[in-house]
Short mmCIF file of C-alpha atoms and ligand atoms in Angstrom, two decimals:
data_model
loop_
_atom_site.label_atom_id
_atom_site.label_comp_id
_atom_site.label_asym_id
_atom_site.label_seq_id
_atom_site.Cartn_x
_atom_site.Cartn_y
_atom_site.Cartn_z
CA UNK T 1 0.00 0.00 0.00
CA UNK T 2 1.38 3.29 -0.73
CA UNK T 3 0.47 5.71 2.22
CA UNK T 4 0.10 9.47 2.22
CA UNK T 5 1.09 10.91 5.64
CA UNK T 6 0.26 14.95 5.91
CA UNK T 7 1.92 16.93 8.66
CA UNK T 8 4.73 14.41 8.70
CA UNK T 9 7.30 16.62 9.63
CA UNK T 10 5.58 17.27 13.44
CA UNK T 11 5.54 15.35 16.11
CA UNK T 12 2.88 12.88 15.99
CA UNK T 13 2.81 12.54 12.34
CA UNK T 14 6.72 12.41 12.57
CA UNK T 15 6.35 9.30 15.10
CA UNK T 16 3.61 7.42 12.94
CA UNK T 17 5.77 7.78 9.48
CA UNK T 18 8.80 6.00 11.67
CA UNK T 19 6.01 3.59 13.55
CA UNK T 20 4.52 2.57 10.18
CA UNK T 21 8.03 2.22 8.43
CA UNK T 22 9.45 -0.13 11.18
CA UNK T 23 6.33 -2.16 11.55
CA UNK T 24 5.08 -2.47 7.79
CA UNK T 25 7.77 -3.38 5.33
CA UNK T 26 4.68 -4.00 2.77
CA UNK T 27 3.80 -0.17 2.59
CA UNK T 28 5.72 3.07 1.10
CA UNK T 29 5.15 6.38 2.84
CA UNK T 30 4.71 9.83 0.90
CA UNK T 31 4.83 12.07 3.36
CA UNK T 32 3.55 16.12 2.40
CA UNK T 33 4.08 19.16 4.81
CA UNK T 34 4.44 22.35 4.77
CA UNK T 35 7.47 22.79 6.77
CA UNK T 36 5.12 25.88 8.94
CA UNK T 37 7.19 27.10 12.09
CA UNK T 38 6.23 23.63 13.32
CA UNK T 39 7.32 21.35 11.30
CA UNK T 40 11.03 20.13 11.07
CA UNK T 41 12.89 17.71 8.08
CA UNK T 42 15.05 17.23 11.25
CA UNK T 43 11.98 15.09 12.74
CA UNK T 44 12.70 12.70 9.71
CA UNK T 45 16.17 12.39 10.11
CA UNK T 46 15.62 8.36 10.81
CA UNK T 47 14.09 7.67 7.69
CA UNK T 48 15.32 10.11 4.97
CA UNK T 49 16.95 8.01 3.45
CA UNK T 50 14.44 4.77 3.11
CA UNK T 51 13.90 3.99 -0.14
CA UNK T 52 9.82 3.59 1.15
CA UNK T 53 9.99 6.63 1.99
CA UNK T 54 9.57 10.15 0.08
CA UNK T 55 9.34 13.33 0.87
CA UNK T 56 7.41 16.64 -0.94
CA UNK T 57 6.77 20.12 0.87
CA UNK T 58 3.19 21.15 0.02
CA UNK T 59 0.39 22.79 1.77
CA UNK T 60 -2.63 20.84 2.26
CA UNK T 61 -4.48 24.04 1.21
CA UNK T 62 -3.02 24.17 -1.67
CA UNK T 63 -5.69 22.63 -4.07
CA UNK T 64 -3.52 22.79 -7.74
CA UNK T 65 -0.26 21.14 -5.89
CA UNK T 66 -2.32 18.33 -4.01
CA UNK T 67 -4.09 17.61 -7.51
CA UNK T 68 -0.33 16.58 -9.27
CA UNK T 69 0.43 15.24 -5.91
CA UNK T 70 -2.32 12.88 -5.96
CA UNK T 71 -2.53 12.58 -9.86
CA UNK T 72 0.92 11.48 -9.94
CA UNK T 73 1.36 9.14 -7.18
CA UNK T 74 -1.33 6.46 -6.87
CA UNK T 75 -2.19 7.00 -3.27
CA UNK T 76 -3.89 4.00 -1.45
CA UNK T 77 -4.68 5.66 1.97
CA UNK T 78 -4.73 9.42 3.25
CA UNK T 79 -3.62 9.78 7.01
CA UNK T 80 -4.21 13.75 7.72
CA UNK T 81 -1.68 14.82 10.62
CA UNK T 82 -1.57 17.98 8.85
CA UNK T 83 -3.09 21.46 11.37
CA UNK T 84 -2.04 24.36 13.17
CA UNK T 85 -2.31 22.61 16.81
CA UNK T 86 -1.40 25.35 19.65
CA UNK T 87 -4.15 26.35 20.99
CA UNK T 88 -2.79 29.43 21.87
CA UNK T 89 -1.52 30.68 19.04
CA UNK T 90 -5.44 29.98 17.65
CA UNK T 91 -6.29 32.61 20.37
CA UNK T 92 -4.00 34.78 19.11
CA UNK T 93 -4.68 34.44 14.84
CA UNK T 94 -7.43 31.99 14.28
CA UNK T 95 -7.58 32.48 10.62
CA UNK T 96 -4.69 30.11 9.47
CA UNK T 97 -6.32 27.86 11.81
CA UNK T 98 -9.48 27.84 10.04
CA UNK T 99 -7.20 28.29 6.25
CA UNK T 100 -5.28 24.57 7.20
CA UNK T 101 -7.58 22.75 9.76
CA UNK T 102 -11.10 23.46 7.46
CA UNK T 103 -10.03 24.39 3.78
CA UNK T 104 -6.86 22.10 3.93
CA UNK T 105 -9.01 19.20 5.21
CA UNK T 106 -11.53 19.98 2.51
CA UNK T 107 -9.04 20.18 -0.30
CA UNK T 108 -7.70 16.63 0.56
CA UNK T 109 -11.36 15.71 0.70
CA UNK T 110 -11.90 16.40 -2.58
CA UNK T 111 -8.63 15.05 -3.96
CA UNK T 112 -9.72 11.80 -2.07
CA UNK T 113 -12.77 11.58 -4.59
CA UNK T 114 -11.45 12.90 -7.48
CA UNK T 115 -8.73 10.41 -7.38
CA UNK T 116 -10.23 7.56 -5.16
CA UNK T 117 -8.75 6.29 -2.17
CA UNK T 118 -9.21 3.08 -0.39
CA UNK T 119 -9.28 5.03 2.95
CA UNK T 120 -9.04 8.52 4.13
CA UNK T 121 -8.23 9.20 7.95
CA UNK T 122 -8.83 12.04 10.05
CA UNK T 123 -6.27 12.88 12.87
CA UNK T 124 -8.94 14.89 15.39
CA UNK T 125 -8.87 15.22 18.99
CA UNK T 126 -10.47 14.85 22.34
CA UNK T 127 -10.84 18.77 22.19
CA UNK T 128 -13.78 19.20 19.82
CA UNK T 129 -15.93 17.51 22.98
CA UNK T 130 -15.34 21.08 24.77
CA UNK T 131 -14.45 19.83 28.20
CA UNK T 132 -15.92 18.59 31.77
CA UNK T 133 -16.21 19.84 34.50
CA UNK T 134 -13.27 19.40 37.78
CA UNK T 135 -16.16 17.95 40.30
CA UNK T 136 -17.31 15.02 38.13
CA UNK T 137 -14.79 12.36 37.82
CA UNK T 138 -17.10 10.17 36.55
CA UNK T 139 -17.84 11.87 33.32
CA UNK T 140 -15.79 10.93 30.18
CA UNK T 141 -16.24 12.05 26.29
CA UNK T 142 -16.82 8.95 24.58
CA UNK T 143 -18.07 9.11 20.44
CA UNK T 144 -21.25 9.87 21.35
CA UNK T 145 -20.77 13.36 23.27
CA UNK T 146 -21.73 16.36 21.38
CA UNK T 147 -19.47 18.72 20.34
CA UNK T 148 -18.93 21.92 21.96
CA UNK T 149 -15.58 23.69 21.30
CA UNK T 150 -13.77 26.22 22.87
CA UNK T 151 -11.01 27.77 21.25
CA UNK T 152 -10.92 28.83 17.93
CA UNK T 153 -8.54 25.81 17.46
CA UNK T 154 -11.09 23.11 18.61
CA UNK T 155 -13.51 24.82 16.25
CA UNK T 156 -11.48 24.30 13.22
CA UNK T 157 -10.63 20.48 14.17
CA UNK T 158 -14.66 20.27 14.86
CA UNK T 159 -15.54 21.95 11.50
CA UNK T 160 -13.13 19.53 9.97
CA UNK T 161 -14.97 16.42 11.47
CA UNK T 162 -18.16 17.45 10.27
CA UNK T 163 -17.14 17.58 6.79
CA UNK T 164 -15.19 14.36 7.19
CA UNK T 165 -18.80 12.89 8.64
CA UNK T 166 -20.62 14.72 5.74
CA UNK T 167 -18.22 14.02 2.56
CA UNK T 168 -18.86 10.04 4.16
CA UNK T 169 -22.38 10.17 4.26
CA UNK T 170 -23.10 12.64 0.99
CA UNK T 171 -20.24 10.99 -1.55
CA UNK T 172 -19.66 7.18 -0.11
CA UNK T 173 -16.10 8.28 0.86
CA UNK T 174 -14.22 5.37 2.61
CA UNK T 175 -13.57 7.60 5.92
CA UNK T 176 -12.44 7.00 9.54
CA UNK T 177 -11.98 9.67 12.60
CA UNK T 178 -10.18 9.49 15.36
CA UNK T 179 -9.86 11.70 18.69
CA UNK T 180 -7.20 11.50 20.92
CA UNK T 181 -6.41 13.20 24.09
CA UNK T 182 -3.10 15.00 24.69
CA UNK T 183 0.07 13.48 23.29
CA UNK T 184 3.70 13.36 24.47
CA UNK T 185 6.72 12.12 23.57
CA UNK T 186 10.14 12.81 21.14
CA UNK T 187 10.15 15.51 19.16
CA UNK T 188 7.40 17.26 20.39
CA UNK T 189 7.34 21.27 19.42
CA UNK T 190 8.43 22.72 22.25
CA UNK T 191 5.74 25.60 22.67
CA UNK T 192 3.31 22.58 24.18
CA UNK T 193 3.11 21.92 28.16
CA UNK T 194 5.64 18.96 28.38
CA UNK T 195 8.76 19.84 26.22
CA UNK T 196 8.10 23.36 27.63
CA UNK T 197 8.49 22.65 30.50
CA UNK T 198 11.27 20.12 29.89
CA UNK T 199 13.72 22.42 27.73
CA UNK T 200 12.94 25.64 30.60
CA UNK T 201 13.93 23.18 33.47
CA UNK T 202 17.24 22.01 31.72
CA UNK T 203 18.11 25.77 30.78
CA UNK T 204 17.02 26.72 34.57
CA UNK T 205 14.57 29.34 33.05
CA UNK T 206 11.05 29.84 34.78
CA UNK T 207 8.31 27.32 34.19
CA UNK T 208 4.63 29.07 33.11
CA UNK T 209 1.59 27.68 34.51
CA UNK T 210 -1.73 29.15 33.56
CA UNK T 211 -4.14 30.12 36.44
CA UNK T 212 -3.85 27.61 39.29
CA UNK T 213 -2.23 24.95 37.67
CA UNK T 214 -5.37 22.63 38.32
CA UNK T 215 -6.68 21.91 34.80
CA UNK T 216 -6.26 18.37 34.11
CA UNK T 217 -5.38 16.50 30.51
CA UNK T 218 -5.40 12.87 29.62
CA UNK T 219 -2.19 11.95 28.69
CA UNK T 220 -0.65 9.53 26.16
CA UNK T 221 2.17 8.35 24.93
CA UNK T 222 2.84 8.91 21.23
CA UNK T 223 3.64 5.56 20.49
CA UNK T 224 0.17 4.59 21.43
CA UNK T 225 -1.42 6.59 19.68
CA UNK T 226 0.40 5.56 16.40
CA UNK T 227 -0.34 1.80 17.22
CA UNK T 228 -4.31 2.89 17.47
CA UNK T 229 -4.27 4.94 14.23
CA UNK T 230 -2.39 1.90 12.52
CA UNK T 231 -5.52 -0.62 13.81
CA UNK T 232 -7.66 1.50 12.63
CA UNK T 233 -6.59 1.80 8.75
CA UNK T 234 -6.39 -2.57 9.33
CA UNK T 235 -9.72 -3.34 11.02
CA UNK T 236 -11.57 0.33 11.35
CA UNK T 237 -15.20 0.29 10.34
CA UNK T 238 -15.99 2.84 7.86
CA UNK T 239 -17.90 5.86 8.86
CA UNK T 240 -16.60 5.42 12.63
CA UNK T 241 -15.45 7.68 15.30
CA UNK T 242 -13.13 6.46 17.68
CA UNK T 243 -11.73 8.31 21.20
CA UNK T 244 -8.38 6.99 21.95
CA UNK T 245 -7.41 8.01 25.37
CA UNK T 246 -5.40 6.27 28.41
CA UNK T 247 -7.41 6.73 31.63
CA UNK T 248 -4.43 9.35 32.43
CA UNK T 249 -5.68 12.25 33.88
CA UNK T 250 -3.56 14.87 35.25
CA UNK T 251 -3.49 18.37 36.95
CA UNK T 252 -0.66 20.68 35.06
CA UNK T 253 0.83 21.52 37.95
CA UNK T 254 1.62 17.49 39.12
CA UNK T 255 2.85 17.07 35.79
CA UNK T 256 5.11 20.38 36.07
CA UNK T 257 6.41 19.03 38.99
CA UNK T 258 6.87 15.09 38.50
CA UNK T 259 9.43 17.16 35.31
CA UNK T 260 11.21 19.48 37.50
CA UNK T 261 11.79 16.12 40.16
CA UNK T 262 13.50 13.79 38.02
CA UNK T 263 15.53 16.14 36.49
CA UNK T 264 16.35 17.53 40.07
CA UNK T 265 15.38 21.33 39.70
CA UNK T 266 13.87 23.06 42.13
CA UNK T 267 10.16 23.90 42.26
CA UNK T 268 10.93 27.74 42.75
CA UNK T 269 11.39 27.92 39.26
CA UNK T 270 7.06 27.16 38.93
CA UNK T 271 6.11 30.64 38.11
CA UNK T 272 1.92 30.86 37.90
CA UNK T 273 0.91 33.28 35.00
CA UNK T 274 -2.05 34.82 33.47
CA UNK T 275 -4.84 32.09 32.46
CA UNK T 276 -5.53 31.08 29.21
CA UNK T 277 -8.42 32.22 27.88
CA UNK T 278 -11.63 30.19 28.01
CA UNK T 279 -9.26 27.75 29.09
CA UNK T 280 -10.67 24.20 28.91
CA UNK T 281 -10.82 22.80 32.55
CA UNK T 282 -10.63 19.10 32.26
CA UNK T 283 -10.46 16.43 29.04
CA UNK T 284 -11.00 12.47 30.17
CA UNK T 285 -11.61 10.11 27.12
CA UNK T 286 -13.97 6.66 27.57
CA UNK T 287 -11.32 4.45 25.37
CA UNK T 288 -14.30 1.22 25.59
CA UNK T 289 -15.05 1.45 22.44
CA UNK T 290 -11.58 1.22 20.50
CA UNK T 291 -10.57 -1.84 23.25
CA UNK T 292 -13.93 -3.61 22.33
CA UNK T 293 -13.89 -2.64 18.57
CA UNK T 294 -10.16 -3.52 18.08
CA UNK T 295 -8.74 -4.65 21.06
CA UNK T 296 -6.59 -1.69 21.71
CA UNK T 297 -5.11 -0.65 24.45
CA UNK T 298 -2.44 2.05 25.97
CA UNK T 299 0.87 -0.65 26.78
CA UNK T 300 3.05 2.77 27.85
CA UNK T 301 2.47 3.78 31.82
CA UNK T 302 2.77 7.67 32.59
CA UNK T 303 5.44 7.24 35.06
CA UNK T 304 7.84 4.79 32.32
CA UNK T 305 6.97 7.51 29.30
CA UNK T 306 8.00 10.65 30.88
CA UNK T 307 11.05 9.12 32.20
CA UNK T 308 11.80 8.20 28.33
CA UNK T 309 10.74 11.81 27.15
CA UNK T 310 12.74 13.24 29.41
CA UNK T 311 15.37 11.00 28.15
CA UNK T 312 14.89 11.39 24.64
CA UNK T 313 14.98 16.28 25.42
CA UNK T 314 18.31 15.16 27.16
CA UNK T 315 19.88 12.52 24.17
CA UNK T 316 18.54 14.66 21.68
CA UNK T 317 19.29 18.73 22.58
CA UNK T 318 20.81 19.66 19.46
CA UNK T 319 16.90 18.79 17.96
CA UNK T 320 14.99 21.34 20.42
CA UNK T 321 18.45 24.12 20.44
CA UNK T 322 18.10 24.15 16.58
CA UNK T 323 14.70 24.89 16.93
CA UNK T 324 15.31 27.30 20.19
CA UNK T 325 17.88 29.23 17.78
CA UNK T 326 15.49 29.39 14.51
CA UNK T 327 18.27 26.72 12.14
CA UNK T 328 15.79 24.34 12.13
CA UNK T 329 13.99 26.47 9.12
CA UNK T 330 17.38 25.95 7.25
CA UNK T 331 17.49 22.14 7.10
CA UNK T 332 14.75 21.39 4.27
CA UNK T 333 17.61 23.66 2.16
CA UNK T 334 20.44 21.53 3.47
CA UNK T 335 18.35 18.26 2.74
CA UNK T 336 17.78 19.41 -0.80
CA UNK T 337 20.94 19.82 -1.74
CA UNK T 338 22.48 16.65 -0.24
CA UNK T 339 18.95 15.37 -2.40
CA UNK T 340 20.33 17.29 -5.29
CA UNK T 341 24.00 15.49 -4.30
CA UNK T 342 22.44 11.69 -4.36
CA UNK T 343 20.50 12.44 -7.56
CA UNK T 344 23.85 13.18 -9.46
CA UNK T 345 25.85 10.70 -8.20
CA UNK T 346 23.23 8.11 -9.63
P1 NAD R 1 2.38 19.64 15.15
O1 NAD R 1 2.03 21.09 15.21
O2 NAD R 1 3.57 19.15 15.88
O3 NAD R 1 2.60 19.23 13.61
C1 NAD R 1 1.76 19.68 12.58
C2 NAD R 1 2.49 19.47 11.26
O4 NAD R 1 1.60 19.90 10.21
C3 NAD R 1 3.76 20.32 11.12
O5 NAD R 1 4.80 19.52 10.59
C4 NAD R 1 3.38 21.41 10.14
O6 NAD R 1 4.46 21.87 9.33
C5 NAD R 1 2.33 20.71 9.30
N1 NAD R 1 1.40 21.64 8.67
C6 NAD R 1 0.78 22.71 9.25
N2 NAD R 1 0.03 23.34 8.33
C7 NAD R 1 0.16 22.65 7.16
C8 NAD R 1 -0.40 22.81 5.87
N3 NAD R 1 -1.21 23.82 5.57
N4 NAD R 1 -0.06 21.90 4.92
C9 NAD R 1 0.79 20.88 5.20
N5 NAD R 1 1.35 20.70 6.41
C10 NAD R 1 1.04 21.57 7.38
O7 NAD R 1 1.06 18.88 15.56
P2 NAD R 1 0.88 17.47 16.31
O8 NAD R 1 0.87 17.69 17.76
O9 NAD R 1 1.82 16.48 15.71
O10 NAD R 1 -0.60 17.12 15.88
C11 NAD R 1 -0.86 16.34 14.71
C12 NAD R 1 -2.34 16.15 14.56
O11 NAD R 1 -2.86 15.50 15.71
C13 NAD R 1 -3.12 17.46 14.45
O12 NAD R 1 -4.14 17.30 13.50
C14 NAD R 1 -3.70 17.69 15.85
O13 NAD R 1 -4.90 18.42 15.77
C15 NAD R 1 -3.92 16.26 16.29
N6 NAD R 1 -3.87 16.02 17.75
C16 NAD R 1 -2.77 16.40 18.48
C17 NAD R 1 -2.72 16.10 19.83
C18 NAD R 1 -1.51 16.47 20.68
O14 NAD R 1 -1.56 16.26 21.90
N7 NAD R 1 -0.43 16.98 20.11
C19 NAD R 1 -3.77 15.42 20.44
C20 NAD R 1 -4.88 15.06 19.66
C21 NAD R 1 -4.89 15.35 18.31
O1 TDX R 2 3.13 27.19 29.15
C1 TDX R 2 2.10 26.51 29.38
N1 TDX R 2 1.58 26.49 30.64
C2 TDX R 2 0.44 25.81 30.95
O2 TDX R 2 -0.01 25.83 32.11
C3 TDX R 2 1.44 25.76 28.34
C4 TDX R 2 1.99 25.74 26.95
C5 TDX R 2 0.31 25.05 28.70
N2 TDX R 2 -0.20 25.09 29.95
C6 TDX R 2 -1.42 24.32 30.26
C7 TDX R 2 -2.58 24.57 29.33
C8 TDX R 2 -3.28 23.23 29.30
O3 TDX R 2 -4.17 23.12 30.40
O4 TDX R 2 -1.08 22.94 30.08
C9 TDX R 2 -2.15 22.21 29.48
C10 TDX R 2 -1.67 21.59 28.18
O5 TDX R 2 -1.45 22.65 27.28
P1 TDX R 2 -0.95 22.38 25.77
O6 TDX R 2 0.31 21.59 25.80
O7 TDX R 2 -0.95 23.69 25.05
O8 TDX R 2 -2.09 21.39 25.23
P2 TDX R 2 -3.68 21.54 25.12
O9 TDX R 2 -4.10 22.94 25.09
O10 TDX R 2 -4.28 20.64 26.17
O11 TDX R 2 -3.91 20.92 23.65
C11 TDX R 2 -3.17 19.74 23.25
O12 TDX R 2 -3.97 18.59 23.32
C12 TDX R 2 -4.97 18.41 22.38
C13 TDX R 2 -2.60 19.88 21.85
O13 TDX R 2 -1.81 21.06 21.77
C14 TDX R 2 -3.68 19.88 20.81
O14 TDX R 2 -3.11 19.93 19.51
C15 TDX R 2 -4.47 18.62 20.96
O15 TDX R 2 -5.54 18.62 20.07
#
């Protein structure tokens, strides 16, 4: 099967192009981003040079470019990793949110009929459920909830869900959802909670935490969330949502602090800051569904992944200081011309 990955070049599209590579020596992987402030060719270091693999930098939104894209290759399945994902920065400029997230989804949409596809899959998140409230542990989002977003970033990812749900139901397309709760791992931007927090504590530099540091997220490990995405382009039933989740819930502030422990920094360095607005108070997913459907389940405990994130920030510093420093945006240059290079010596 030949397998078009979007967003590739970011973290957890980054981690299911090497997942899928390792574990399925029947498939090749074309792999189209953007290269936007976060993605990073240095994310793909690992597998530049596998002959499954291939690279092209094109925006999703970018309806004449996907067309040769998909007219040229003959694309089997569509994985779409590809968004703006800070939630933050949506607060700031939601319009590039709703350009890539909505218009980017719906151009790959419509590529996806024009040129047929056995499956297109939609990377989504636990976030388009809005959230739940602190004094209820016993509520979860499972596929049922309704949708309810909060930040202009969760609207896009919503907006992009109901077109995946409509272009299924209107056009017959072969499609698939999924929506996971928050991710962490290697190469992870660092502008999110955990590398933040991570790359500040190493460099000694204070550690933000919005409002009280009481919110809570649902975390998982990335590999785990690759290994659900890859069940569900084997056995996923068309049409279907799934909520992949690990019964992880968290306050910020534990989390900030679990960091700053094993990497023996003081908690002085916690510095509480302005709250994010409409910040979302809790996310907890009901992950029944995917374990009864296809028998998934998180394998990677909380207390085992951080120790091997923290790991990976200290093994791999010259990834998050080339990004700290702005080189990063160089490499794609340096990886054409040593493509260039390759290409003549053949
Ligand atoms: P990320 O920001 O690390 O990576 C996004 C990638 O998409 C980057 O490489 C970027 O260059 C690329 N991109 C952005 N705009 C593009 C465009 N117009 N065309 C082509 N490429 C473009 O994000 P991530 O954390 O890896 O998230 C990946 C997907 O998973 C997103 O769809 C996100 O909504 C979803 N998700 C993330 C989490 C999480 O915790 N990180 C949780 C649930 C769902
Ligand atoms: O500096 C910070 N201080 C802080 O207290 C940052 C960056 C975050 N926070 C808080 C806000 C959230 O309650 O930590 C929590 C996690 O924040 P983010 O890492 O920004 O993630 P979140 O907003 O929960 O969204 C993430 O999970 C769902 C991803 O960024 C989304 O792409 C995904 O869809």
């Amino acid at each position: 099967m030949k397998i078009l990955v979007t967003g590739g070049a970011g973290f957890i599209g980054g981690n299911f192009v090497q997942h899928m590579l390792h574990n399925h020596p029947e498939h090749s992987i074309l792999c189209i981003d953007a290269l936007t402030y976060a993605g990073n060719i240095e994310t793909l270091a690992t597998v530049i040079d596998n002959t499954r693999f291939k690279f092209i930098k094109a925006d999703i939104s970018d309806r004449e470019l996907i067309y040769q894209v998909f007219e040229k290759e003959s694309l089997d399945i569509v994985v779409n990793f590809a968004a703006e994902s800070h939630v933050d920065r949506s607060i700031e400029n939601p319009q590039i949110f709703l350009q890539t997230n909505v218009m980017g989804t719906q151009v790959l949409l419509d590529a996806c009929r024009n040129y047929g596809i056995k499956r297109y899959h939609q990377v989504s998140t636990d976030e388009v459920y809005g959230d739940l409230p602190l004094d209820n542990p016993n509520l979860f989002f499972t596929e049922t909830s309704s949708l309810h977003a909060s930040s202009p970033y969760a609207a896009s990812k919503a907006a992009a869900d109901l077109l995946c749900g409509a272009y299924q139901r209107t056009y017959g397309l072969p499609i698939t959802i999924s929506r996971c709760s928050n991710n962490y791992g290697p190469y992870q931007f660092p502008e999110k909670l955990i590398p933040l927090m991570i790359t500040n504590a190493v460099a000694e530099k204070e550690l933000p935490v919005y409002g009280n540091g009481e919110n809570i997220r649902d975390w998982l490990y990335v590999e785990d969330h690759c290994i659900a995405i890859d069940l569900i382009l084997q056995n996923g039933e068309i049409g279907q949502v799934y909520n992949i989740g690990g019964h992880n819930e968290m306050r910020n502030i534990d989390i900030v602090k679990i960091i700053l422990s094993i990497l023996g920094k003081p908690e002085t360095l916690i510095t509480y800051v302005k709250d994010r607005k409409g910040h979302d108070l809790r996310y907890a997913i009901d992950p029944t569904f995917i374990h009864d459907q296809l028998g998934w389940l998180p394998t990677t405990k909380f207390e085992q992944g951080i120790q091997k994130t923290i790991s990976w920030y200290l093994n791999n510093s010259k990834w998050w200081k080339n990004i700290l420093d702005g080189s990063y945006q160089k490499s794609y240059e340096t990886y054409m011309s040593y493509m260039k290079k390759t290409v003549r010596k053949a």
